[in-house]
mmCIF file of C-alpha atoms in Angstrom:
data_model
loop_
_atom_site.group_PDB
_atom_site.id
_atom_site.type_symbol
_atom_site.label_atom_id
_atom_site.label_comp_id
_atom_site.label_asym_id
_atom_site.label_seq_id
_atom_site.Cartn_x
_atom_site.Cartn_y
_atom_site.Cartn_z
ATOM 1 C CA MET F 24 0.000 0.000 0.000
ATOM 2 C CA PRO F 25 1.495 3.348 -0.976
ATOM 3 C CA SER F 26 1.962 6.091 1.571
ATOM 4 C CA PRO F 27 1.901 9.824 0.928
ATOM 5 C CA SER F 28 5.672 9.552 0.524
ATOM 6 C CA HIS F 29 5.259 6.671 -1.969
ATOM 7 C CA ARG F 30 6.944 3.905 -0.055
ATOM 8 C CA THR F 31 7.572 0.979 -2.351
ATOM 9 C CA LEU F 32 7.486 -1.942 0.081
ATOM 10 C CA GLU F 33 4.297 -3.974 0.252
ATOM 11 C CA SER F 34 3.589 -6.106 3.304
ATOM 12 C CA PRO F 35 3.595 -9.912 2.964
ATOM 13 C CA GLY F 36 0.203 -9.957 4.664
ATOM 14 C CA ARG F 37 -1.354 -7.779 1.997
ATOM 15 C CA ARG F 38 0.255 -9.827 -0.759
ATOM 16 C CA ARG F 39 -1.256 -12.966 0.756
ATOM 17 C CA PHE F 40 -4.608 -11.223 1.025
ATOM 18 C CA LEU F 41 -4.595 -10.359 -2.666
ATOM 19 C CA ALA F 42 -3.320 -13.811 -3.588
ATOM 20 C CA GLY F 43 -6.269 -15.288 -1.716
ATOM 21 C CA LEU F 44 -8.764 -13.488 -3.921
ATOM 22 C CA GLY F 45 -8.919 -16.545 -6.167
ATOM 23 C CA GLY F 46 -11.147 -18.191 -3.583
ATOM 24 C CA LEU F 47 -13.192 -15.034 -3.336
ATOM 25 C CA TRP F 48 -13.967 -15.045 -7.054
ATOM 26 C CA LEU F 49 -15.225 -18.616 -6.673
ATOM 27 C CA ALA F 50 -17.493 -17.438 -3.890
ATOM 28 C CA LEU F 51 -18.884 -14.688 -6.109
ATOM 29 C CA GLY F 52 -20.406 -17.334 -8.327
ATOM 30 C CA LEU F 53 -22.360 -18.931 -5.506
ATOM 31 C CA GLY F 54 -25.041 -16.259 -5.403
ATOM 32 C CA LEU F 55 -24.881 -15.951 -1.612
ATOM 33 C CA ARG F 56 -27.436 -13.609 -0.127
ATOM 34 C CA PRO F 57 -25.918 -10.511 1.507
ATOM 35 C CA SER F 58 -26.427 -9.747 5.189
ATOM 36 C CA PRO F 59 -26.827 -5.963 5.619
ATOM 37 C CA VAL F 60 -24.791 -4.281 8.330
ATOM 38 C CA ALA F 61 -25.462 -0.710 9.452
ATOM 39 C CA ALA F 62 -23.578 1.399 11.967
ATOM 40 C CA ASN F 63 -25.363 3.736 14.393
ATOM 41 C CA LEU F 64 -23.525 5.448 17.192
ATOM 42 C CA ALA F 65 -23.929 4.626 20.877
ATOM 43 C CA ALA F 66 -22.091 7.759 21.976
ATOM 44 C CA GLU F 67 -21.617 6.946 25.652
ATOM 45 C CA ARG F 68 -20.315 3.463 24.914
ATOM 46 C CA LEU F 69 -17.883 4.946 22.419
ATOM 47 C CA ARG F 70 -16.699 7.481 24.989
ATOM 48 C CA GLN F 71 -16.169 4.775 27.587
ATOM 49 C CA ALA F 72 -14.301 2.558 25.131
ATOM 50 C CA MET F 73 -12.105 5.433 23.957
ATOM 51 C CA GLN F 74 -11.335 6.603 27.487
ATOM 52 C CA ALA F 75 -10.417 3.090 28.581
ATOM 53 C CA LYS F 76 -8.158 2.388 25.610
ATOM 54 C CA TYR F 77 -6.640 5.745 24.645
ATOM 55 C CA GLY F 78 -7.208 8.091 27.571
ATOM 56 C CA ALA F 79 -7.824 11.829 27.453
ATOM 57 C CA SER F 80 -6.156 12.470 24.096
ATOM 58 C CA GLY F 81 -8.233 9.795 22.406
ATOM 59 C CA LEU F 82 -11.398 11.092 24.033
ATOM 60 C CA SER F 83 -10.607 14.595 22.766
ATOM 61 C CA SER F 84 -10.287 13.269 19.205
ATOM 62 C CA LEU F 85 -13.578 11.406 19.549
ATOM 63 C CA GLU F 86 -15.360 14.550 20.756
ATOM 64 C CA GLU F 87 -14.011 16.478 17.762
ATOM 65 C CA TRP F 88 -15.404 13.733 15.528
ATOM 66 C CA PHE F 89 -18.804 14.064 17.235
ATOM 67 C CA VAL F 90 -18.676 17.832 16.651
ATOM 68 C CA LEU F 91 -17.890 17.259 12.969
ATOM 69 C CA ILE F 92 -20.865 14.928 12.620
ATOM 70 C CA GLU F 93 -23.303 17.317 14.278
ATOM 71 C CA ARG F 94 -22.009 20.260 12.236
ATOM 72 C CA LEU F 95 -22.378 18.402 8.950
ATOM 73 C CA ARG F 96 -25.840 16.906 9.534
ATOM 74 C CA PRO F 97 -27.635 19.843 7.838
ATOM 75 C CA ALA F 98 -24.956 20.243 5.131
ATOM 76 C CA ASP F 99 -25.385 19.322 1.479
ATOM 77 C CA LEU F 100 -23.840 16.126 0.129
ATOM 78 C CA GLN F 101 -20.809 17.714 -1.532
ATOM 79 C CA THR F 102 -19.915 19.514 1.692
ATOM 80 C CA ARG F 103 -20.237 16.296 3.681
ATOM 81 C CA LEU F 104 -17.980 14.403 1.293
ATOM 82 C CA ARG F 105 -15.356 17.134 1.165
ATOM 83 C CA GLU F 106 -15.203 17.850 4.888
ATOM 84 C CA VAL F 107 -15.182 14.214 5.977
ATOM 85 C CA ASN F 108 -12.373 13.539 3.504
ATOM 86 C CA ASP F 109 -10.418 16.553 4.769
ATOM 87 C CA PHE F 110 -11.010 15.745 8.449
ATOM 88 C CA PHE F 111 -9.302 12.376 8.290
ATOM 89 C CA ASN F 112 -6.640 13.324 5.743
ATOM 90 C CA ARG F 113 -5.495 16.190 7.973
ATOM 91 C CA ARG F 114 -5.942 14.585 11.377
ATOM 92 C CA ILE F 115 -4.617 11.057 10.815
ATOM 93 C CA ARG F 116 -0.931 10.437 10.217
ATOM 94 C CA TRP F 117 -0.204 7.733 7.635
ATOM 95 C CA LEU F 118 1.783 4.857 9.062
ATOM 96 C CA ASP F 119 2.095 1.216 8.049
ATOM 97 C CA ASP F 120 0.314 -1.496 10.048
ATOM 98 C CA ILE F 121 3.539 -3.133 11.138
ATOM 99 C CA ASP F 122 4.558 0.130 12.828
ATOM 100 C CA ILE F 123 1.162 0.812 14.415
ATOM 101 C CA TRP F 124 -0.118 -2.642 15.330
ATOM 102 C CA ARG F 125 2.922 -4.909 14.941
ATOM 103 C CA GLN F 126 0.847 -6.820 12.395
ATOM 104 C CA GLU F 127 1.313 -7.091 8.645
ATOM 105 C CA ASP F 128 -2.253 -6.129 7.751
ATOM 106 C CA TYR F 129 -4.776 -4.839 10.300
ATOM 107 C CA TRP F 130 -8.040 -3.034 9.547
ATOM 108 C CA ALA F 131 -8.792 -0.562 12.346
ATOM 109 C CA THR F 132 -12.142 0.734 13.522
ATOM 110 C CA PRO F 133 -12.718 4.507 13.424
ATOM 111 C CA LEU F 134 -12.320 4.557 17.210
ATOM 112 C CA GLU F 135 -8.914 2.898 16.947
ATOM 113 C CA THR F 136 -7.846 5.211 14.134
ATOM 114 C CA LEU F 137 -8.913 8.332 16.026
ATOM 115 C CA GLY F 138 -7.431 7.046 19.269
ATOM 116 C CA ARG F 139 -4.039 6.355 17.720
ATOM 117 C CA GLY F 140 -4.110 9.321 15.374
ATOM 118 C CA GLN F 141 -2.459 6.985 12.876
ATOM 119 C CA GLY F 142 -3.622 4.675 10.122
ATOM 120 C CA ASP F 143 -3.020 3.229 6.692
ATOM 121 C CA CYS F 144 -5.205 3.348 3.597
ATOM 122 C CA GLU F 145 -7.821 0.869 4.860
ATOM 123 C CA ASP F 146 -8.168 2.790 8.124
ATOM 124 C CA PHE F 147 -8.683 6.135 6.356
ATOM 125 C CA SER F 148 -11.278 4.599 4.034
ATOM 126 C CA ILE F 149 -13.205 2.753 6.748
ATOM 127 C CA ALA F 150 -13.337 5.845 8.976
ATOM 128 C CA LYS F 151 -14.684 7.983 6.119
ATOM 129 C CA TYR F 152 -17.223 5.280 5.196
ATOM 130 C CA ILE F 153 -18.607 4.993 8.735
ATOM 131 C CA THR F 154 -18.707 8.779 9.180
ATOM 132 C CA LEU F 155 -20.636 9.344 5.954
ATOM 133 C CA LYS F 156 -23.074 6.573 6.850
ATOM 134 C CA GLU F 157 -23.689 8.253 10.200
ATOM 135 C CA LEU F 158 -24.356 11.478 8.265
ATOM 136 C CA GLY F 159 -27.127 9.748 6.353
ATOM 137 C CA VAL F 160 -25.389 8.884 3.093
ATOM 138 C CA PRO F 161 -27.050 5.614 1.998
ATOM 139 C CA GLU F 162 -24.884 2.520 2.232
ATOM 140 C CA ASP F 163 -25.615 1.581 -1.375
ATOM 141 C CA GLU F 164 -23.940 4.833 -2.489
ATOM 142 C CA LEU F 165 -20.677 4.041 -0.680
ATOM 143 C CA ARG F 166 -18.112 1.351 -1.420
ATOM 144 C CA LEU F 167 -14.661 0.549 -0.126
ATOM 145 C CA ILE F 168 -12.586 -0.093 -3.249
ATOM 146 C CA TYR F 169 -9.452 -2.240 -3.311
ATOM 147 C CA VAL F 170 -7.116 -1.133 -6.112
ATOM 148 C CA ARG F 171 -3.605 -1.520 -7.430
ATOM 149 C CA ALA F 172 -2.047 1.953 -7.255
ATOM 150 C CA ARG F 173 0.783 2.893 -9.581
ATOM 151 C CA ILE F 174 3.637 4.771 -7.938
ATOM 152 C CA GLY F 175 4.513 7.991 -9.735
ATOM 153 C CA ARG F 176 5.474 7.426 -13.376
ATOM 154 C CA SER F 177 6.862 3.960 -12.751
ATOM 155 C CA SER F 178 5.250 0.603 -13.491
ATOM 156 C CA ILE F 179 5.430 -0.367 -9.803
ATOM 157 C CA THR F 180 2.028 -0.968 -8.210
ATOM 158 C CA GLN F 181 0.922 -1.551 -4.650
ATOM 159 C CA ALA F 182 -2.295 -2.660 -2.971
ATOM 160 C CA HIS F 183 -4.319 0.332 -1.827
ATOM 161 C CA MET F 184 -7.843 1.127 -0.641
ATOM 162 C CA VAL F 185 -10.003 4.171 -1.352
ATOM 163 C CA LEU F 186 -13.616 5.089 -0.661
ATOM 164 C CA GLY F 187 -15.975 5.550 -3.590
ATOM 165 C CA TYR F 188 -19.222 7.535 -3.637
ATOM 166 C CA TYR F 189 -21.700 6.367 -6.305
ATOM 167 C CA GLU F 190 -24.662 8.619 -7.089
ATOM 168 C CA THR F 191 -26.338 5.603 -8.708
ATOM 169 C CA ALA F 192 -25.369 1.937 -8.921
ATOM 170 C CA GLY F 193 -23.790 2.268 -12.365
ATOM 171 C CA ALA F 194 -22.371 5.757 -11.941
ATOM 172 C CA GLU F 195 -18.733 6.722 -12.092
ATOM 173 C CA PRO F 196 -17.555 7.011 -8.479
ATOM 174 C CA LEU F 197 -16.098 9.997 -6.749
ATOM 175 C CA VAL F 198 -12.869 8.845 -5.103
ATOM 176 C CA LEU F 199 -11.942 9.808 -1.536
ATOM 177 C CA ASP F 200 -8.272 8.989 -1.005
ATOM 178 C CA ASN F 201 -5.634 9.664 1.628
ATOM 179 C CA LEU F 202 -2.980 10.068 -1.102
ATOM 180 C CA VAL F 203 -4.755 12.823 -3.059
ATOM 181 C CA PRO F 204 -6.307 15.701 -1.061
ATOM 182 C CA SER F 205 -9.075 16.549 -3.540
ATOM 183 C CA ILE F 206 -12.054 14.341 -4.338
ATOM 184 C CA THR F 207 -11.836 13.303 -7.987
ATOM 185 C CA ARG F 208 -13.862 11.249 -10.434
ATOM 186 C CA GLY F 209 -12.680 7.706 -10.921
ATOM 187 C CA SER F 210 -11.920 8.241 -14.612
ATOM 188 C CA LEU F 211 -9.323 10.857 -13.667
ATOM 189 C CA ARG F 212 -7.480 8.467 -11.363
ATOM 190 C CA THR F 213 -5.552 6.666 -14.066
ATOM 191 C CA ASP F 214 -3.065 5.590 -11.408
ATOM 192 C CA LEU F 215 -5.663 3.262 -9.851
ATOM 193 C CA ASP F 216 -6.682 -0.156 -11.191
ATOM 194 C CA PRO F 217 -9.778 -1.432 -9.308
ATOM 195 C CA LEU F 218 -9.794 -5.056 -8.141
ATOM 196 C CA PHE F 219 -13.054 -5.280 -6.202
ATOM 197 C CA SER F 220 -15.316 -3.158 -4.010
ATOM 198 C CA PHE F 221 -17.598 -3.804 -1.068
ATOM 199 C CA ASN F 222 -19.761 -2.253 1.624
ATOM 200 C CA GLY F 223 -21.867 -3.688 4.431
ATOM 201 C CA SER F 224 -24.285 -5.449 2.121
ATOM 202 C CA GLY F 225 -22.509 -6.367 -1.102
ATOM 203 C CA LEU F 226 -19.276 -7.277 -2.839
ATOM 204 C CA TRP F 227 -18.519 -6.496 -6.476
ATOM 205 C CA ALA F 228 -15.802 -7.676 -8.833
ATOM 206 C CA ALA F 229 -14.186 -4.866 -10.817
ATOM 207 C CA GLY F 230 -16.438 -3.796 -13.681
ATOM 208 C CA SER F 231 -19.500 -5.611 -12.329
ATOM 209 C CA SER F 232 -22.724 -3.839 -11.381
ATOM 210 C CA GLN F 233 -24.180 -6.862 -9.567
ATOM 211 C CA SER F 234 -23.201 -7.920 -6.060
ATOM 212 C CA ARG F 235 -22.942 -11.683 -5.779
ATOM 213 C CA ALA F 236 -21.496 -12.342 -2.341
ATOM 214 C CA ASP F 237 -21.835 -11.402 1.306
ATOM 215 C CA PRO F 238 -18.764 -9.311 2.207
ATOM 216 C CA VAL F 239 -19.114 -10.015 5.918
ATOM 217 C CA ALA F 240 -18.899 -13.744 5.284
ATOM 218 C CA ARG F 241 -16.159 -13.565 2.649
ATOM 219 C CA LEU F 242 -13.783 -10.902 3.983
ATOM 220 C CA SER F 243 -12.438 -11.907 7.387
ATOM 221 C CA ARG F 244 -10.816 -8.531 8.075
ATOM 222 C CA TRP F 245 -14.070 -6.712 7.319
ATOM 223 C CA ARG F 246 -15.908 -9.092 9.637
ATOM 224 C CA GLY F 247 -13.311 -8.384 12.324
ATOM 225 C CA VAL F 248 -13.798 -4.622 11.978
ATOM 226 C CA ILE F 249 -17.577 -4.989 12.257
ATOM 227 C CA ASP F 250 -17.291 -7.186 15.353
ATOM 228 C CA ARG F 251 -15.006 -4.690 17.089
ATOM 229 C CA MET F 252 -17.187 -1.735 16.100
ATOM 230 C CA GLN F 253 -20.187 -3.387 17.708
ATOM 231 C CA GLN F 254 -18.184 -4.006 20.877
ATOM 232 C CA GLN F 255 -16.961 -0.408 20.989
ATOM 233 C CA GLY F 256 -20.321 1.288 20.450
ATOM 234 C CA PHE F 257 -21.074 1.174 16.738
ATOM 235 C CA ILE F 258 -24.254 -0.840 17.055
ATOM 236 C CA GLN F 259 -26.082 -2.755 14.357
ATOM 237 C CA GLY F 260 -29.217 -0.970 13.264
ATOM 238 C CA GLY F 261 -31.571 -0.409 10.396
#
């Protein structure tokens, strides 16, 4: 996964994850029924979890996130997208998982990302996704997109994740990325080659408009994030 400074090393864990997609494509053909997952905030539980794990500094970051959410509730969609993207890109310091978690590939919850003040591409994307859902952006308009990102003008690529906003199911997405400050249309991001995308209720192969698998069942790291979010105070809802 590339960093803002374009590091060229890719973790073995992420390579294994991408190598394991062969089994995922088999699963896509099974027609498994998705199991929707929604996140609604239990604010006091989140505060307690943050205080216990990250202390006063983490709690301060969480309160700033709550303020952002309340401020953006009446805002128009473009403002929500832009300010959520900016909030995490400015607040969270990019760092590789091995340095943050001593693991090769770890997907953090928004609470963990805010508490640490650090994250990699998956953590940025997940935090933006959950925030926009809390602001009322429908889940079917948001997807976490796994891509191969080309580094500069070279032919070197690395695994990377961005968040896509889709006005309609077949629309060109707007891309929210921690590498590029501005939100851009997917067609302008010629440095990104999509592999697959997912949200809480569907999983799509690149170029497909039909979801054919349950992401919670098929992506163990996504399932792990959801489980921890529920424990921390992101509760399953409608």
